Amino acid sequence: MMNVSKNKCVGCGICESDCPVGSIYVDVEKGIAVFDRDKCIDCMLCIQNCPQAAIRDIVEELAIAIGTDDEKIIKPDDHIGMSKYFQVWKYSNGKLNFKETRENVKYTEDETRIHGDPKKAEAMASVLKDIDVLVGKIMGPNIERLKNKFVAVIIREPKIEKSLKIIRENINEIVEEKEKTERKGLILQ
């Protein structure tokens, strides 16, 4: 699915003028290019000609876990490893769908709160073995152990519902980071 990065698109209109079917246009109010997905014929001219590399064709599915204690807000007062639960969401075809809530077993087994404890990182990773993206307000020192297993995403918006919108709006950057061999944490707003 074609997606325009709001962080890279400068609204130059090259994609709009190159599109043979008029499926992309610059929304002057938003300041970025927008797709009419019903018209798009996947010719990829917009991707090839975008001087900002702001357009991607995202075909893969992503599993995203959000650290929470109450399933409504992102863990507010500690790093993600101390979350009671992880809400798991699936990104596919431009949509995020809720899949399940997983209990963070390390949280219930050991509340010693040793920061940077490799066993804590290992336990959390075992709960999230099929996850691509890990979302929290604070990652903590285990980010060094986790950032190449997951795309580590920091979102400081507390409400999960609003955070999902931020994830959708920044999916290009998340996929781009996932493709790297040496990852860094992403801070999304």
XYZ file of C-alpha atoms in Angstrom:
189
model
C 0.000 0.000 0.000
C 1.366 3.375 -1.036
C 2.110 5.679 1.863
C 3.433 9.241 2.066
C 5.702 10.244 4.947
C 4.513 13.448 6.566
C 8.073 13.881 7.840
C 9.657 13.822 4.378
C 7.047 15.172 1.954
C 7.600 18.857 1.169
C 4.501 19.215 -1.015
C 6.487 19.832 -4.213
C 3.805 18.216 -6.421
C 6.186 16.231 -8.637
C 4.299 13.043 -7.817
C 1.013 14.720 -8.704
C 2.238 15.885 -12.106
C 3.867 12.497 -12.880
C 0.878 10.316 -11.942
C -0.791 9.029 -15.133
C -4.175 8.465 -13.439
C -4.354 11.355 -10.949
C -4.307 9.137 -7.873
C -2.025 11.438 -5.866
C -2.373 15.128 -5.180
C -0.942 17.717 -2.827
C -3.412 18.580 -0.082
C -2.586 22.250 0.435
C -4.241 22.304 3.862
C -2.096 19.401 5.132
C 0.961 20.440 3.110
C 1.650 16.887 1.895
C 0.752 14.538 -0.941
C -2.306 12.330 -0.429
C -3.335 9.152 -2.280
C -6.699 8.249 -3.710
C -6.142 4.507 -3.276
C -9.070 3.595 -5.511
C -7.393 5.244 -8.515
C -3.795 4.059 -7.921
C -2.541 1.523 -10.476
C 0.754 0.811 -8.656
C 2.920 2.136 -11.483
C 5.466 3.353 -8.887
C 6.273 6.560 -10.795
C 5.617 8.579 -7.654
C 8.179 6.525 -5.716
C 10.760 6.712 -8.503
C 10.424 10.482 -8.997
C 9.992 11.755 -5.439
C 13.081 13.878 -4.663
C 12.480 13.444 -0.921
C 12.023 9.636 -0.934
C 8.784 10.375 0.925
C 6.651 7.672 -0.726
C 6.865 3.962 0.030
C 4.922 0.928 -1.046
C 4.427 -0.902 2.248
C 3.371 -4.474 1.578
C 4.594 -6.206 4.714
C 2.588 -6.759 7.861
C 3.984 -5.603 11.184
C 3.259 -6.823 14.701
C 3.371 -3.920 17.154
C 3.418 -4.194 20.958
C 2.555 -1.266 23.221
C 3.592 -1.358 26.895
C 0.727 -0.535 29.277
C -0.537 -1.130 32.800
C -4.229 -0.456 32.179
C -4.666 -1.111 28.428
C -5.689 2.536 27.874
C -2.469 4.506 28.267
C 1.176 3.813 27.530
C 3.144 2.893 30.675
C 3.487 6.396 32.153
C 5.862 6.171 35.074
C 8.641 3.721 34.235
C 10.405 2.049 31.322
C 8.612 -0.364 29.016
C 10.126 -3.447 30.675
C 8.079 -2.669 33.777
C 4.749 -2.712 31.903
C 2.166 -5.149 33.243
C 0.831 -5.855 29.745
C 1.606 -5.485 26.077
C -1.200 -4.706 23.693
C -0.447 -6.387 20.369
C -1.620 -4.718 17.160
C -1.239 -5.824 13.558
C -0.445 -3.283 10.842
C -1.634 -4.389 7.401
C -2.879 -2.501 4.331
C -2.751 0.867 6.095
C -4.776 -0.275 9.111
C -3.990 -1.202 12.696
C -6.097 -3.991 14.182
C -6.020 -5.087 17.813
C -4.961 -8.734 18.196
C -4.443 -9.500 21.892
C -3.141 -8.436 25.282
C -0.109 -10.279 26.645
C 0.984 -10.301 30.254
C 4.592 -9.312 30.867
C 5.727 -12.406 32.791
C 8.915 -10.800 34.032
C 6.869 -8.110 35.768
C 4.929 -10.661 37.797
C 7.958 -12.858 38.507
C 10.472 -10.268 39.636
C 9.853 -6.701 40.699
C 13.479 -5.992 41.699
C 13.651 -3.201 39.108
C 17.304 -3.735 38.263
C 17.816 -1.346 35.357
C 19.655 -2.845 32.413
C 19.310 -6.400 33.746
C 19.957 -8.734 30.780
C 17.581 -11.348 32.224
C 14.784 -8.781 32.235
C 15.435 -8.003 28.552
C 15.542 -11.722 27.726
C 12.275 -12.413 29.563
C 10.498 -9.510 27.898
C 11.791 -10.573 24.470
C 10.416 -14.089 25.053
C 6.930 -12.668 25.641
C 7.297 -10.653 22.440
C 9.056 -13.209 20.226
C 6.908 -12.508 17.131
C 6.806 -8.708 17.518
C 8.452 -6.298 15.068
C 7.864 -2.962 16.812
C 7.987 -2.139 20.531
C 6.269 1.082 21.663
C 6.657 2.845 24.991
C 7.143 6.221 26.637
C 10.558 5.251 28.037
C 12.746 2.366 26.827
C 15.308 2.191 29.604
C 18.903 0.917 29.418
C 17.950 -2.426 27.871
C 17.359 -0.604 24.589
C 20.921 -1.659 23.721
C 19.849 -5.312 23.923
C 16.409 -4.843 22.365
C 16.868 -2.380 19.497
C 18.045 -5.007 17.013
C 15.251 -7.435 17.961
C 12.549 -4.780 17.688
C 12.113 -1.340 16.226
C 12.132 0.648 19.478
C 9.588 3.479 19.259
C 9.119 6.209 21.838
C 5.738 7.949 21.843
C 5.074 10.445 24.602
C 1.358 10.750 23.847
C -0.154 8.855 26.792
C -3.409 7.620 25.219
C -3.006 4.427 23.202
C -5.826 5.440 20.857
C -3.978 8.638 19.875
C -0.646 6.783 19.769
C -2.054 4.430 17.127
C -2.677 7.446 14.885
C 0.943 8.535 15.401
C 2.122 5.039 14.431
C 0.027 5.065 11.244
C 1.277 8.547 10.325
C 4.902 7.451 10.790
C 4.757 3.930 9.363
C 7.286 4.807 6.626
C 9.895 5.703 9.244
C 9.145 2.559 11.253
C 9.549 0.302 8.189
C 12.704 2.177 7.184
C 14.209 1.603 10.644
C 13.190 -2.074 10.582
C 15.165 -2.558 7.364
C 18.402 -1.309 8.963
C 20.989 -3.712 10.360
C 22.016 -1.253 13.091
C 18.899 0.338 14.523
C 18.356 3.328 16.749
C 15.269 4.191 18.725
C 12.654 6.332 16.988
C 10.952 9.208 18.743
C 7.584 9.913 17.148
C 5.273 12.847 17.728
